[in-house]
Short mmCIF file of C-alpha atoms and ligand atoms in Angstrom, two decimals:
data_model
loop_
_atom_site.label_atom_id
_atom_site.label_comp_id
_atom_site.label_asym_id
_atom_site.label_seq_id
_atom_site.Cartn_x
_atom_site.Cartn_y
_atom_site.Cartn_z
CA UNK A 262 18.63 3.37 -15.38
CA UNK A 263 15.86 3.86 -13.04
CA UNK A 264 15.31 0.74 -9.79
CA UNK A 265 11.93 0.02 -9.28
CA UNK A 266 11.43 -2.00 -5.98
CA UNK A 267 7.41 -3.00 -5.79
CA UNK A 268 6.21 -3.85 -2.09
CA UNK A 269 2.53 -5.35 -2.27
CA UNK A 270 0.17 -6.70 0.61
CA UNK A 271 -3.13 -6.35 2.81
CA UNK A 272 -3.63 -3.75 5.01
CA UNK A 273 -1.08 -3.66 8.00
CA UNK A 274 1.20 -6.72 7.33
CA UNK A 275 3.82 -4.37 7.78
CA UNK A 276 4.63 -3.27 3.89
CA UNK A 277 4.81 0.61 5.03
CA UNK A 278 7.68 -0.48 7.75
CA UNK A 279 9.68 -2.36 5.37
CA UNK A 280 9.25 -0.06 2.50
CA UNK A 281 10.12 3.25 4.68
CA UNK A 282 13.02 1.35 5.60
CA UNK A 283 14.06 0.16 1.84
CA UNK A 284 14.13 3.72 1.00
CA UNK A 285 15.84 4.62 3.97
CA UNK A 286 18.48 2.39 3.47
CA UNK A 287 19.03 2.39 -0.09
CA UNK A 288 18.51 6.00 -0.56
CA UNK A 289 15.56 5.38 -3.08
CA UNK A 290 12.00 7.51 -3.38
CA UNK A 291 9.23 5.93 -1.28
CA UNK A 292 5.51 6.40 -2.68
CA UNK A 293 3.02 4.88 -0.47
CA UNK A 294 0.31 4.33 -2.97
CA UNK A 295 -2.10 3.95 -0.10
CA UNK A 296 -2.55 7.30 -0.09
CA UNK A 297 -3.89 8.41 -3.13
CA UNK A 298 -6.58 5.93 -2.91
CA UNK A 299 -6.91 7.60 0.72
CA UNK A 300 -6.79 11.11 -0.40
CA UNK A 301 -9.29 10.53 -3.26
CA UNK A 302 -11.71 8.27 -0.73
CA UNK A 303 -11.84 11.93 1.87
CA UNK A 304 -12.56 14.01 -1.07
CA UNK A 305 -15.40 11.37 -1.50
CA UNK A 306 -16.78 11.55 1.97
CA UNK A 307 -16.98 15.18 1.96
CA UNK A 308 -18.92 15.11 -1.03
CA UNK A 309 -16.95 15.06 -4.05
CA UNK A 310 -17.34 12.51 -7.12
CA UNK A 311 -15.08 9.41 -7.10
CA UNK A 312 -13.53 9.86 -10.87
CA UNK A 313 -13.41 13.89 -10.50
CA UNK A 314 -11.58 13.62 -6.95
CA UNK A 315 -8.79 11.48 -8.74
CA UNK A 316 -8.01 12.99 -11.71
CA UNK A 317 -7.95 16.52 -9.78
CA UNK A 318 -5.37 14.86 -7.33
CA UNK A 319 -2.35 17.01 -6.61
CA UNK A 320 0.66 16.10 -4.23
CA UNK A 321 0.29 18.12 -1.50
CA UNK A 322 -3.19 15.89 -1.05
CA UNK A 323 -0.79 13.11 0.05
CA UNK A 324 0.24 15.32 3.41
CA UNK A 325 -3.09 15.21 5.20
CA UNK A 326 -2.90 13.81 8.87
CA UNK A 327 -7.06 12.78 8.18
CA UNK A 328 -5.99 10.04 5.54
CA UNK A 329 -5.24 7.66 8.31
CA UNK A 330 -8.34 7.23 9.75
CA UNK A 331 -10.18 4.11 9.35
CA UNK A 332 -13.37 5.79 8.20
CA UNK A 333 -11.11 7.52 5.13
CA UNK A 334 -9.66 3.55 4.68
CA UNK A 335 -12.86 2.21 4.41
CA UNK A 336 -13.72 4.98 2.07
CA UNK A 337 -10.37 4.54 -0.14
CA UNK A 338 -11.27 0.47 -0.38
CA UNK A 339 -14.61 1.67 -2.17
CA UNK A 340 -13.51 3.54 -4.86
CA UNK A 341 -10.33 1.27 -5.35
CA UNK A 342 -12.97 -0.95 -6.76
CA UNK A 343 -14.08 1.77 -9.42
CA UNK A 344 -12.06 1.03 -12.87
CA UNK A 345 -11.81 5.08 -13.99
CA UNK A 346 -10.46 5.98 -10.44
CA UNK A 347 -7.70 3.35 -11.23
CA UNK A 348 -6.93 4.71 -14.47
CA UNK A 349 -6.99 8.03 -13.20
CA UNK A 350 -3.80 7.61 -10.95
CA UNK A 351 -1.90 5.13 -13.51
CA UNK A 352 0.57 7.58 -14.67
CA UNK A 353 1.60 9.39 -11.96
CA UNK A 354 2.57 6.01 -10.23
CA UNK A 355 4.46 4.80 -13.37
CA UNK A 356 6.45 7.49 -13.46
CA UNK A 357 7.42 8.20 -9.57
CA UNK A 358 8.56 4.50 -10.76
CA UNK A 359 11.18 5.99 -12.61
CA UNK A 360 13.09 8.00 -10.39
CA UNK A 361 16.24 8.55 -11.19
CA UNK A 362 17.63 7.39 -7.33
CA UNK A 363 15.67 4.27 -7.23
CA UNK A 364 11.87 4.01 -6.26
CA UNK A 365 9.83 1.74 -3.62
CA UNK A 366 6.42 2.02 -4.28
CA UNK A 367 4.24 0.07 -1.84
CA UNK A 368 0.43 -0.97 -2.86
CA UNK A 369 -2.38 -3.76 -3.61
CA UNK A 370 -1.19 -3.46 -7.40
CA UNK A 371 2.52 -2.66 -8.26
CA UNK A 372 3.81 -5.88 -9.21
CA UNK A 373 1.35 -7.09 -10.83
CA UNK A 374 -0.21 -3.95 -12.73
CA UNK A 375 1.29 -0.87 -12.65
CA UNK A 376 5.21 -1.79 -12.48
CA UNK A 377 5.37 -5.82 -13.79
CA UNK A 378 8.77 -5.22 -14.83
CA UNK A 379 9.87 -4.09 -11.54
CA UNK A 380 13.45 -5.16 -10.46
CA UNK A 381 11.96 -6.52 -7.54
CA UNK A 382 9.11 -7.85 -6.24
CA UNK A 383 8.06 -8.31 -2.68
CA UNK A 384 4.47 -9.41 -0.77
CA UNK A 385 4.30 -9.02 2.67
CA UNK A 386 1.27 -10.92 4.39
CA UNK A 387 0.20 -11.82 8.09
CA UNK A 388 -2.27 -13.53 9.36
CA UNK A 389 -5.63 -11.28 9.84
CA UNK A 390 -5.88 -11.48 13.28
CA UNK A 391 -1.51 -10.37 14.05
CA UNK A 392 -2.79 -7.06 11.46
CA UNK A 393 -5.91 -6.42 13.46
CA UNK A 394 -3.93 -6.38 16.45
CA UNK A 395 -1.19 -4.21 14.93
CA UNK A 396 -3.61 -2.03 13.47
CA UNK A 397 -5.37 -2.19 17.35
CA UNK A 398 -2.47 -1.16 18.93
CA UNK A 399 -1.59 1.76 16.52
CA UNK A 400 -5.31 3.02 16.79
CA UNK A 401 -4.94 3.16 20.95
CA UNK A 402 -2.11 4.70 20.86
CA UNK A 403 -3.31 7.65 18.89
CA UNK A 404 -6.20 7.64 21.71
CA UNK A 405 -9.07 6.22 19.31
CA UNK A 406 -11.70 4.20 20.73
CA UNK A 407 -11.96 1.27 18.49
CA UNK A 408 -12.04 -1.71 19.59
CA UNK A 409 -10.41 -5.05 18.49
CA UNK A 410 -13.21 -6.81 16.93
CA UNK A 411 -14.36 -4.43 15.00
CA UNK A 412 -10.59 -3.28 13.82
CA UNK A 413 -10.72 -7.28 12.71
CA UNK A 414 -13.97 -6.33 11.04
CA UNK A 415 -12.71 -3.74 8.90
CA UNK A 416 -9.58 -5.47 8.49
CA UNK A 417 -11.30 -8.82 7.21
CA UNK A 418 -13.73 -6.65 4.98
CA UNK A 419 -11.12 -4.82 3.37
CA UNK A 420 -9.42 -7.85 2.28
CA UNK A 421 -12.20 -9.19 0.75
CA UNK A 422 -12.84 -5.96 -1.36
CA UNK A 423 -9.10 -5.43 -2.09
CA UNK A 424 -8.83 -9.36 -3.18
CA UNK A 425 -12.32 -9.61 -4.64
CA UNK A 426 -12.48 -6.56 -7.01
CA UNK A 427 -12.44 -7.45 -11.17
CA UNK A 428 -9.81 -5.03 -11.55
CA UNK A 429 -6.14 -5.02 -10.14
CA UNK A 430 -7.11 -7.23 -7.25
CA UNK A 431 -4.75 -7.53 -4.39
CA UNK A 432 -2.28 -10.83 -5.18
CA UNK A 433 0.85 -11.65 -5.61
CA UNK A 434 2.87 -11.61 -8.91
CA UNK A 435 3.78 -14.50 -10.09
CA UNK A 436 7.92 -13.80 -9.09
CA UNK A 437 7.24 -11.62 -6.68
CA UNK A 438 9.36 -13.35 -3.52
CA UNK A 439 6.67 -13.66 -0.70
CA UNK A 440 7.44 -12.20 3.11
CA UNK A 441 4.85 -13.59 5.80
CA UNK A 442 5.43 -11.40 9.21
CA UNK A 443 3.20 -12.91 11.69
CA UNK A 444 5.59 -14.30 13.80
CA UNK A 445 8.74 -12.27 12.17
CA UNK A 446 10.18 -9.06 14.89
CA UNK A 447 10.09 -5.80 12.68
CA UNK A 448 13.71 -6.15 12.51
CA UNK A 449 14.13 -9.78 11.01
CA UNK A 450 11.22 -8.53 8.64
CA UNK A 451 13.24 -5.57 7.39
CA UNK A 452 16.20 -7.33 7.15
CA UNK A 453 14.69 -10.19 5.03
CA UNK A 454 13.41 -7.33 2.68
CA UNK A 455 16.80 -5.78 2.07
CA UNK A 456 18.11 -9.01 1.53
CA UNK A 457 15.99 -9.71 -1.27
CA UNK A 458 16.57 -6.05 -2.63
CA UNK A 459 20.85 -6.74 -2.08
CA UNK A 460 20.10 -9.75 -4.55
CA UNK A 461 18.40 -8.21 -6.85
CA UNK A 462 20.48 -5.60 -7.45
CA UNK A 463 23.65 -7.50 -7.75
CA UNK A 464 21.84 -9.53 -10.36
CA UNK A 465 21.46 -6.31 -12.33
CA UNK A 466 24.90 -5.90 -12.33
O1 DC B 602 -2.40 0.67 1.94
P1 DC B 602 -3.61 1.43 2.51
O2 DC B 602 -4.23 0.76 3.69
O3 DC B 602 -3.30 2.86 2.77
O4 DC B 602 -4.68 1.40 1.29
C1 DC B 602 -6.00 1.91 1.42
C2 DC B 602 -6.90 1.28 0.36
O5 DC B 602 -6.52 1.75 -0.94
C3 DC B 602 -6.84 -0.24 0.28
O6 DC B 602 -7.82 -0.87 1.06
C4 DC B 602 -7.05 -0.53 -1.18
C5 DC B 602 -6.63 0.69 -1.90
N1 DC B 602 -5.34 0.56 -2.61
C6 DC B 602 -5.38 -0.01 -3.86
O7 DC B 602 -6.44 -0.44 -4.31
N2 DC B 602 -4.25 -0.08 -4.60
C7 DC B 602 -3.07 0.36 -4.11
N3 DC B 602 -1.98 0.29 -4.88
C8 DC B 602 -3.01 0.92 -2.81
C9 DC B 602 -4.17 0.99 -2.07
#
């Protein structure tokens, strides 16, 4: 029987940390469902069509070092909005969902759309201004010239087109258990999440 662990939140509260280490330490998949919506919004800024890029989607799109610019972010917020893109990258979600080992997929949408009968439910928040100055700090260190207000910009802007869209818009499901890491160390955060995930599997049985 297939252990679906659904990790939902705005951009950089931390949900890629915790769910790398979920995987890690449960030995379960890890899909970051970021990046399809990444990989189709490049393919859209070099030209191609929105509901074309994401049914031609193919794994090895998913590898690209250029889907973690904030210009391809920006991008993959657009089309996120656009209900045929969605569609388009239903099914391969639902069934990474079911691997055999266990799954953690992290998203906007997993609890609530594509996996509501996940074993577990998690949403990880922070305040905007801690995930601008995550996201910041990341940015510098990779050399990029950003600076903090306008990573605050984008991060305030995506939030209100990830929570504002009609369809799938980012919130939390109703029993998913809710994780705020502004003031949490990346440790305590992680260890909070695998707490939740110990539970629910021992409720399984
Ligand atoms: O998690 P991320 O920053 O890589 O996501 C990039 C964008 O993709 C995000 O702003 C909204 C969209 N997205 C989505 O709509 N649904 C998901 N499950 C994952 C991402």
């Amino acid at each position: 029987m297939s252990f679906t662990v659904a990790v939902d939140g705005p951009a950089a509260a931390g949900k890629g940390t915790i769910s790398k280490a979920l995987a890690t330490h449960f030995g379960f998949a890890l899909l970051d469902t970021g990046l399809l919506y990444r990989a189709v919004g490049a393919q859209v800024l070099l030209g191609a069509d929105p509901q074309y890029a994401a049914r031609a989607l193919v794994p090895e799109d998913l590898e690209s070092e250029t889907l973690r610019t904030p210009a391809v972010a920006q991008a993959a917020s657009e089309i996120a909005v656009i209900p045929t893109v969605r569609a388009a990258l239903v099914e391969f979600q639902r069934a990474f969902a079911k691997r055999a080992e266990g799954a953690v997929l992290d998203g906007r949408d997993i609890g609530t759309v594509i996996c509501p009968d996940a074993a577990v439910k998690l949403f990880i928040t922070a305040t905007a201004e801690v995930r601008a100055q995550r996201r910041f700090a990341e940015l510098s260190a990779k050399g990029m010239d950003d600076t903090y207000d306008s990573v605050l910009e984008d991060v305030r802007s995506r939030d209100a087109r990830d929570m504002g869209r009609a369809d799938a818009p980012l919130r939390a499901a109703d029993d998913a258990v809710e994780i705020d890491t502004s003031t949490m160390s990346i440790a305590d955060a992680v260890a909070a999440a695998i707490a939740v995930v110990e539970a629910g599997i021992a409720s399984r049985g």
